[in-house]
mmCIF file of C-alpha atoms in Angstrom:
data_model
loop_
_atom_site.group_PDB
_atom_site.id
_atom_site.type_symbol
_atom_site.label_atom_id
_atom_site.label_comp_id
_atom_site.label_asym_id
_atom_site.label_seq_id
_atom_site.Cartn_x
_atom_site.Cartn_y
_atom_site.Cartn_z
ATOM 1 C CA PRO Y 1 -28.926 -3.175 2.770
ATOM 2 C CA TYR Y 2 -28.947 -6.393 0.721
ATOM 3 C CA ALA Y 3 -26.246 -7.492 -1.679
ATOM 4 C CA ALA Y 4 -26.464 -6.769 -5.386
ATOM 5 C CA THR Y 5 -24.965 -10.169 -6.196
ATOM 6 C CA PRO Y 6 -27.499 -12.614 -7.715
ATOM 7 C CA ASP Y 7 -27.230 -15.184 -4.924
ATOM 8 C CA ASN Y 8 -27.162 -12.594 -2.126
ATOM 9 C CA ARG Y 9 -24.017 -14.232 -0.763
ATOM 10 C CA GLU Y 10 -22.744 -11.033 0.823
ATOM 11 C CA ALA Y 11 -25.781 -10.603 3.073
ATOM 12 C CA ARG Y 12 -24.204 -12.462 5.969
ATOM 13 C CA GLY Y 13 -25.933 -12.057 9.289
ATOM 14 C CA LEU Y 14 -29.257 -10.958 7.833
ATOM 15 C CA ASP Y 15 -32.450 -12.990 7.894
ATOM 16 C CA VAL Y 16 -33.558 -12.744 4.281
ATOM 17 C CA VAL Y 17 -36.494 -14.225 2.388
ATOM 18 C CA GLU Y 18 -37.392 -13.954 -1.280
ATOM 19 C CA LEU Y 19 -40.716 -12.292 -1.942
ATOM 20 C CA ASN Y 20 -41.965 -11.833 -5.493
ATOM 21 C CA GLY Y 21 -38.424 -12.162 -6.776
ATOM 22 C CA ALA Y 22 -36.929 -9.594 -4.390
ATOM 23 C CA HIS Y 23 -34.879 -10.035 -1.229
ATOM 24 C CA VAL Y 24 -36.660 -8.602 1.800
ATOM 25 C CA PRO Y 25 -35.913 -8.583 5.532
ATOM 26 C CA ALA Y 26 -37.388 -11.327 7.700
ATOM 27 C CA LEU Y 27 -37.844 -10.069 11.247
ATOM 28 C CA SER Y 28 -38.864 -12.518 13.927
ATOM 29 C CA SER Y 29 -39.196 -9.900 16.648
ATOM 30 C CA GLU Y 30 -39.357 -6.135 16.842
ATOM 31 C CA ARG Y 31 -37.130 -6.408 19.890
ATOM 32 C CA GLY Y 32 -34.264 -7.723 17.812
ATOM 33 C CA PRO Y 33 -31.197 -5.694 16.722
ATOM 34 C CA PHE Y 34 -32.777 -4.667 13.419
ATOM 35 C CA ALA Y 35 -35.976 -3.333 14.953
ATOM 36 C CA SER Y 36 -34.599 0.198 15.033
ATOM 37 C CA LEU Y 37 -34.101 0.164 11.253
ATOM 38 C CA PHE Y 38 -37.694 -0.655 10.431
ATOM 39 C CA THR Y 39 -39.735 0.781 13.292
ATOM 40 C CA GLY Y 40 -37.847 4.015 13.911
ATOM 41 C CA MET Y 41 -36.748 3.036 17.411
ATOM 42 C CA ALA Y 42 -33.339 4.571 16.734
ATOM 43 C CA GLY Y 43 -35.019 7.831 15.880
ATOM 44 C CA PRO Y 44 -36.997 8.377 12.670
ATOM 45 C CA GLY Y 45 -35.186 10.783 10.396
ATOM 46 C CA CYS Y 46 -31.692 10.188 11.784
ATOM 47 C CA ASN Y 47 -29.257 10.663 8.936
ATOM 48 C CA VAL Y 48 -26.563 8.173 7.958
ATOM 49 C CA ALA Y 49 -22.850 8.514 7.279
ATOM 50 C CA VAL Y 50 -20.847 6.381 4.876
ATOM 51 C CA SER Y 51 -17.182 5.667 5.471
ATOM 52 C CA ARG Y 52 -14.659 6.933 2.921
ATOM 53 C CA ASP Y 53 -13.991 3.438 1.573
ATOM 54 C CA GLY Y 54 -17.697 3.154 0.679
ATOM 55 C CA LYS Y 55 -18.093 -0.168 2.426
ATOM 56 C CA GLN Y 56 -19.690 0.744 5.737
ATOM 57 C CA LEU Y 57 -22.915 2.478 6.622
ATOM 58 C CA TYR Y 58 -23.203 4.007 10.083
ATOM 59 C CA LEU Y 59 -26.545 4.430 11.787
ATOM 60 C CA PRO Y 60 -27.631 5.626 15.221
ATOM 61 C CA ALA Y 61 -28.467 2.695 17.486
ATOM 62 C CA PRO Y 62 -29.510 2.534 21.151
ATOM 63 C CA GLY Y 63 -26.285 2.663 23.136
ATOM 64 C CA GLY Y 64 -23.814 2.732 20.273
ATOM 65 C CA ILE Y 65 -23.018 3.052 16.563
ATOM 66 C CA MET Y 66 -24.458 0.502 14.115
ATOM 67 C CA ALA Y 67 -22.649 -0.503 10.934
ATOM 68 C CA PHE Y 68 -23.443 -2.436 7.762
ATOM 69 C CA ASN Y 69 -21.519 -3.275 4.650
ATOM 70 C CA THR Y 70 -23.105 -1.197 1.917
ATOM 71 C CA ALA Y 71 -22.850 -4.180 -0.425
ATOM 72 C CA GLY Y 72 -25.009 -6.134 2.044
ATOM 73 C CA GLY Y 73 -24.258 -7.966 5.246
ATOM 74 C CA VAL Y 74 -23.414 -7.172 8.830
ATOM 75 C CA ILE Y 75 -20.081 -5.816 10.030
ATOM 76 C CA THR Y 76 -18.989 -7.352 13.318
ATOM 77 C CA PRO Y 77 -19.939 -6.096 15.779
ATOM 78 C CA LEU Y 78 -23.285 -4.907 14.462
ATOM 79 C CA VAL Y 79 -23.440 -2.324 17.246
ATOM 80 C CA ALA Y 80 -20.249 -0.997 18.804
ATOM 81 C CA PRO Y 81 -21.454 0.142 22.238
ATOM 82 C CA PHE Y 82 -20.057 3.220 23.899
ATOM 83 C CA GLU Y 83 -17.455 2.483 26.540
ATOM 84 C CA LYS Y 84 -18.760 2.435 30.091
ATOM 85 C CA GLY Y 85 -18.897 5.952 31.411
ATOM 86 C CA GLY Y 86 -18.197 7.504 28.031
ATOM 87 C CA ILE Y 87 -21.602 9.117 27.449
ATOM 88 C CA GLY Y 88 -23.765 8.263 30.442
ATOM 89 C CA ALA Y 89 -25.069 4.924 31.621
ATOM 90 C CA ASN Y 90 -27.797 4.445 29.016
ATOM 91 C CA PRO Y 91 -27.161 6.779 26.058
ATOM 92 C CA ALA Y 92 -29.613 7.098 23.195
ATOM 93 C CA PHE Y 93 -30.072 9.171 20.047
ATOM 94 C CA THR Y 94 -32.845 11.677 19.459
ATOM 95 C CA THR Y 95 -34.928 11.919 16.290
ATOM 96 C CA ALA Y 96 -32.683 14.773 15.146
ATOM 97 C CA ALA Y 97 -29.403 12.877 15.558
ATOM 98 C CA SER Y 98 -26.854 13.646 12.863
ATOM 99 C CA LEU Y 99 -23.565 12.039 11.831
ATOM 100 C CA ALA Y 100 -20.625 13.020 9.596
ATOM 101 C CA VAL Y 101 -17.379 11.293 8.633
ATOM 102 C CA SER Y 102 -14.212 13.376 8.874
ATOM 103 C CA THR Y 103 -12.338 14.383 5.725
ATOM 104 C CA ASP Y 104 -9.602 11.827 6.427
ATOM 105 C CA GLY Y 105 -12.172 9.107 7.122
ATOM 106 C CA LYS Y 106 -10.705 8.255 10.516
ATOM 107 C CA ARG Y 107 -13.422 9.674 12.768
ATOM 108 C CA LEU Y 108 -17.184 9.846 12.995
ATOM 109 C CA PHE Y 109 -18.729 13.000 14.456
ATOM 110 C CA PHE Y 110 -22.235 12.911 15.868
ATOM 111 C CA VAL Y 111 -24.770 15.036 17.711
ATOM 112 C CA GLY Y 112 -28.260 14.532 19.135
ATOM 113 C CA VAL Y 113 -27.332 12.355 22.112
ATOM 114 C CA VAL Y 114 -29.050 12.040 25.478
ATOM 115 C CA GLU Y 115 -27.518 10.328 28.501
ATOM 116 C CA ALA Y 116 -30.703 8.351 29.021
ATOM 117 C CA PRO Y 117 -34.286 8.423 27.691
ATOM 118 C CA ASN Y 118 -36.211 11.587 28.611
ATOM 119 C CA LYS Y 119 -33.014 13.455 29.457
ATOM 120 C CA PRO Y 120 -32.013 16.782 27.796
ATOM 121 C CA VAL Y 121 -30.008 16.675 24.574
ATOM 122 C CA LEU Y 122 -26.302 17.092 25.288
ATOM 123 C CA SER Y 123 -25.015 20.399 23.904
ATOM 124 C CA ALA Y 124 -21.842 18.974 22.370
ATOM 125 C CA ILE Y 125 -20.393 17.285 19.310
ATOM 126 C CA PHE Y 126 -18.932 13.833 19.972
ATOM 127 C CA GLN Y 127 -16.475 11.723 18.025
ATOM 128 C CA VAL Y 128 -15.443 8.069 17.761
ATOM 129 C CA ARG Y 129 -12.564 6.438 15.900
ATOM 130 C CA LEU Y 130 -13.156 4.671 12.599
ATOM 131 C CA PRO Y 131 -13.427 1.920 11.612
ATOM 132 C CA GLU Y 132 -13.403 0.703 15.239
ATOM 133 C CA ARG Y 133 -16.318 2.920 16.370
ATOM 134 C CA THR Y 134 -14.621 3.236 19.767
ATOM 135 C CA GLY Y 135 -13.112 5.965 21.925
ATOM 136 C CA ALA Y 136 -16.201 8.146 22.232
ATOM 137 C CA LYS Y 137 -15.376 11.592 23.588
ATOM 138 C CA VAL Y 138 -16.432 15.223 23.367
ATOM 139 C CA PHE Y 139 -15.103 16.976 20.267
ATOM 140 C CA PHE Y 140 -16.581 20.436 20.870
ATOM 141 C CA GLY Y 141 -18.872 22.098 23.395
ATOM 142 C CA ASP Y 142 -19.887 21.310 26.955
ATOM 143 C CA PRO Y 143 -22.435 18.450 27.138
ATOM 144 C CA LYS Y 144 -24.320 19.923 30.092
ATOM 145 C CA ALA Y 145 -23.664 23.655 29.756
ATOM 146 C CA PRO Y 146 -25.119 25.316 26.633
ATOM 147 C CA GLY Y 147 -23.564 28.604 25.579
ATOM 148 C CA SER Y 148 -23.122 31.004 22.690
ATOM 149 C CA ASP Y 149 -19.407 31.770 22.631
ATOM 150 C CA GLN Y 150 -16.530 30.202 20.684
ATOM 151 C CA ALA Y 151 -16.305 27.205 23.018
ATOM 152 C CA HIS Y 152 -19.973 26.243 23.403
ATOM 153 C CA LEU Y 153 -23.094 25.263 21.500
ATOM 154 C CA GLY Y 154 -26.660 26.151 22.337
ATOM 155 C CA ALA Y 155 -29.260 23.676 23.550
ATOM 156 C CA ASN Y 156 -30.527 21.077 21.049
ATOM 157 C CA PRO Y 157 -27.874 21.569 18.335
ATOM 158 C CA GLY Y 158 -28.894 20.605 14.801
ATOM 159 C CA GLY Y 159 -27.142 18.695 12.034
ATOM 160 C CA VAL Y 160 -23.434 18.298 11.320
ATOM 161 C CA ALA Y 161 -21.554 17.923 8.031
ATOM 162 C CA SER Y 162 -17.947 17.720 6.883
ATOM 163 C CA ASP Y 163 -16.983 20.113 4.084
ATOM 164 C CA GLY Y 164 -14.460 17.596 2.766
ATOM 165 C CA ARG Y 165 -11.611 20.047 3.302
ATOM 166 C CA GLY Y 166 -10.953 19.749 7.003
ATOM 167 C CA SER Y 167 -13.835 21.721 8.491
ATOM 168 C CA LEU Y 168 -16.885 20.489 10.383
ATOM 169 C CA LEU Y 169 -20.116 22.472 10.028
ATOM 170 C CA VAL Y 170 -22.581 22.502 12.912
ATOM 171 C CA ALA Y 171 -26.117 23.895 12.869
ATOM 172 C CA ASP Y 172 -26.213 25.743 16.197
ATOM 173 C CA THR Y 173 -29.963 26.229 16.101
ATOM 174 C CA ALA Y 174 -30.469 28.042 19.402
ATOM 175 C CA ASN Y 175 -27.775 30.609 18.592
ATOM 176 C CA ASN Y 176 -28.912 31.309 15.011
ATOM 177 C CA ARG Y 177 -25.595 30.356 13.469
ATOM 178 C CA VAL Y 178 -23.652 27.664 11.661
ATOM 179 C CA VAL Y 179 -20.424 27.033 13.548
ATOM 180 C CA ILE Y 180 -17.276 26.151 11.576
ATOM 181 C CA LEU Y 181 -14.794 23.902 13.424
ATOM 182 C CA ASP Y 182 -11.358 22.555 12.568
ATOM 183 C CA GLU Y 183 -11.758 18.788 12.177
ATOM 184 C CA ALA Y 184 -8.239 18.188 13.437
ATOM 185 C CA ASP Y 185 -8.565 19.723 16.886
ATOM 186 C CA GLY Y 186 -12.093 21.101 17.298
ATOM 187 C CA LYS Y 187 -10.942 24.718 17.301
ATOM 188 C CA PHE Y 188 -13.469 27.395 16.392
ATOM 189 C CA ARG Y 189 -12.840 28.664 12.832
ATOM 190 C CA GLY Y 190 -15.802 30.978 12.476
ATOM 191 C CA GLU Y 191 -19.564 31.195 12.180
ATOM 192 C CA LEU Y 192 -22.251 32.078 9.656
ATOM 193 C CA LYS Y 193 -25.275 33.949 10.983
ATOM 194 C CA ILE Y 194 -28.448 32.142 9.839
ATOM 195 C CA GLU Y 195 -31.823 32.131 11.557
ATOM 196 C CA LYS Y 196 -32.553 28.810 13.287
ATOM 197 C CA PRO Y 197 -30.541 26.400 11.102
ATOM 198 C CA ILE Y 198 -31.532 22.778 11.652
ATOM 199 C CA LEU Y 199 -29.761 20.963 8.806
ATOM 200 C CA VAL Y 200 -26.459 21.648 7.064
ATOM 201 C CA GLY Y 201 -24.548 20.171 4.156
ATOM 202 C CA ALA Y 202 -21.531 21.042 2.010
ATOM 203 C CA ALA Y 203 -20.048 20.351 -1.426
ATOM 204 C CA ALA Y 204 -16.279 20.059 -1.219
ATOM 205 C CA GLY Y 205 -15.636 20.861 -4.865
ATOM 206 C CA SER Y 206 -17.334 24.240 -5.012
ATOM 207 C CA GLY Y 207 -17.224 25.316 -1.400
ATOM 208 C CA ALA Y 208 -21.002 25.661 -1.369
ATOM 209 C CA ILE Y 209 -22.869 25.201 1.878
ATOM 210 C CA TYR Y 210 -26.565 24.351 2.127
ATOM 211 C CA VAL Y 211 -28.620 25.184 5.208
ATOM 212 C CA ALA Y 212 -32.216 24.222 5.976
ATOM 213 C CA SER Y 213 -34.280 26.273 8.397
ATOM 214 C CA PRO Y 214 -37.943 26.199 9.458
ATOM 215 C CA HIS Y 215 -40.341 28.302 7.396
ATOM 216 C CA LYS Y 216 -44.093 28.817 7.466
ATOM 217 C CA VAL Y 217 -44.465 26.654 4.356
ATOM 218 C CA GLY Y 218 -42.129 23.950 5.671
ATOM 219 C CA LEU Y 219 -38.401 24.459 5.050
ATOM 220 C CA ARG Y 220 -36.207 27.218 3.687
ATOM 221 C CA LEU Y 221 -33.188 25.783 1.858
ATOM 222 C CA ALA Y 222 -30.436 28.379 1.455
ATOM 223 C CA LYS Y 223 -27.187 28.122 -0.486
ATOM 224 C CA LEU Y 224 -24.076 30.071 0.432
ATOM 225 C CA ALA Y 225 -20.814 30.163 -1.499
ATOM 226 C CA ALA Y 226 -17.302 31.094 -0.445
ATOM 227 C CA PRO Y 227 -15.638 33.100 -3.259
ATOM 228 C CA ALA Y 228 -12.177 32.007 -2.129
ATOM 229 C CA ALA Y 229 -13.028 28.328 -2.543
ATOM 230 C CA GLY Y 230 -11.717 26.459 -5.547
ATOM 231 C CA ALA Y 231 -9.677 23.472 -6.603
ATOM 232 C CA GLY Y 232 -7.251 21.955 -4.152
ATOM 233 C CA ALA Y 233 -7.282 20.516 -0.668
ATOM 234 C CA GLY Y 234 -6.897 23.672 1.407
ATOM 235 C CA PRO Y 235 -9.539 24.914 3.857
ATOM 236 C CA ILE Y 236 -12.411 27.019 2.568
ATOM 237 C CA ALA Y 237 -12.546 30.717 3.473
ATOM 238 C CA TRP Y 238 -15.891 30.465 5.221
ATOM 239 C CA ALA Y 239 -15.679 34.021 6.517
ATOM 240 C CA ASP Y 240 -16.193 35.159 2.917
ATOM 241 C CA ALA Y 241 -19.278 33.016 2.304
ATOM 242 C CA LYS Y 242 -22.123 34.945 0.676
ATOM 243 C CA PRO Y 243 -25.786 34.067 -0.014
ATOM 244 C CA ALA Y 244 -26.118 32.447 -3.441
ATOM 245 C CA GLY Y 245 -29.792 31.558 -3.532
ATOM 246 C CA GLU Y 246 -32.638 29.912 -1.693
ATOM 247 C CA VAL Y 247 -35.745 27.853 -2.293
ATOM 248 C CA LEU Y 248 -38.805 27.164 -0.154
ATOM 249 C CA VAL Y 249 -39.675 23.504 0.272
ATOM 250 C CA PRO Y 250 -43.346 22.906 1.165
ATOM 251 C CA THR Y 251 -43.456 20.019 3.611
ATOM 252 C CA ARG Y 252 -45.117 18.926 6.802
ATOM 253 C CA THR Y 253 -43.692 20.426 9.956
ATOM 254 C CA ASP Y 254 -44.746 17.639 12.311
ATOM 255 C CA ILE Y 255 -42.216 15.105 11.022
ATOM 256 C CA THR Y 256 -38.452 14.879 11.315
ATOM 257 C CA GLN Y 257 -36.489 16.339 8.413
ATOM 258 C CA ALA Y 258 -33.271 15.064 6.834
ATOM 259 C CA MET Y 259 -31.070 16.462 4.073
ATOM 260 C CA ALA Y 260 -28.258 15.209 1.841
ATOM 261 C CA VAL Y 261 -26.041 17.070 -0.626
ATOM 262 C CA ASP Y 262 -25.207 15.185 -3.827
ATOM 263 C CA ALA Y 263 -22.273 16.800 -5.606
ATOM 264 C CA SER Y 264 -21.469 13.783 -7.773
ATOM 265 C CA THR Y 265 -23.451 14.915 -10.829
ATOM 266 C CA ASP Y 266 -22.131 18.462 -11.042
ATOM 267 C CA PRO Y 267 -18.437 19.431 -11.082
ATOM 268 C CA SER Y 268 -19.323 22.634 -9.257
ATOM 269 C CA GLY Y 269 -20.933 20.711 -6.439
ATOM 270 C CA SER Y 270 -24.188 22.614 -6.842
ATOM 271 C CA ALA Y 271 -26.696 19.797 -6.834
ATOM 272 C CA PRO Y 272 -28.429 19.799 -3.447
ATOM 273 C CA SER Y 273 -31.147 17.369 -2.458
ATOM 274 C CA ALA Y 274 -33.507 17.845 0.466
ATOM 275 C CA SER Y 275 -35.751 15.074 1.705
ATOM 276 C CA SER Y 276 -38.094 14.543 4.610
ATOM 277 C CA GLY Y 277 -39.453 11.489 6.296
#
């Protein structure tokens, strides 16, 4: 993330060189703090979450949450480590880690955490305070006890997304459902039955939800819409969500998938974008 300013003055903390007229990263060692960005050590395919003020970019990092200024430059500290004892002694993110900023912009939710390398994925959603990136704690679920009721998630939960209206969506892959949680207190609001969801996204304006699931050709991208959704800041009536369409996305199945919903170009919020890498 390099600055758009001509002299690159905002790129503080980054080793930058000019190559063919463009600013590019200069890494002296793959063991340095930026190695995870360029070699996939933090988990290839991990999604990112941008704070509501548009100035910070959060990324999974070994042992904590990494942040950059989206205009270029490092936010101090580069990595805010988890407090001792918060999530194991040596926590790390998996390749399917997912992050989402709360509607009020004061918390970051994340999933896809292991207590240490080669350990099982914790079956819970975690949260930290923003912008501090501190106070890591369980938001929903039991980290070591998967389940299928209104207080648990199955093993290896998938992506998370905020609907922009106070609800957090969670792809509960093992239980064939998307769980809807209240962002304020983590209470169970409902669920949508969908076969093996792995990625989820939402458009706050229209109340549309997008869910990606495995398919024999690659991915199945489904759109659901809640008829009760409309203008205003109130919660969406997810219980009334109905299928609104789907598309098959041919892609390789041996690589990690990521998805983003871009509602900025359509007032109805109906402009989804799925990408893999």
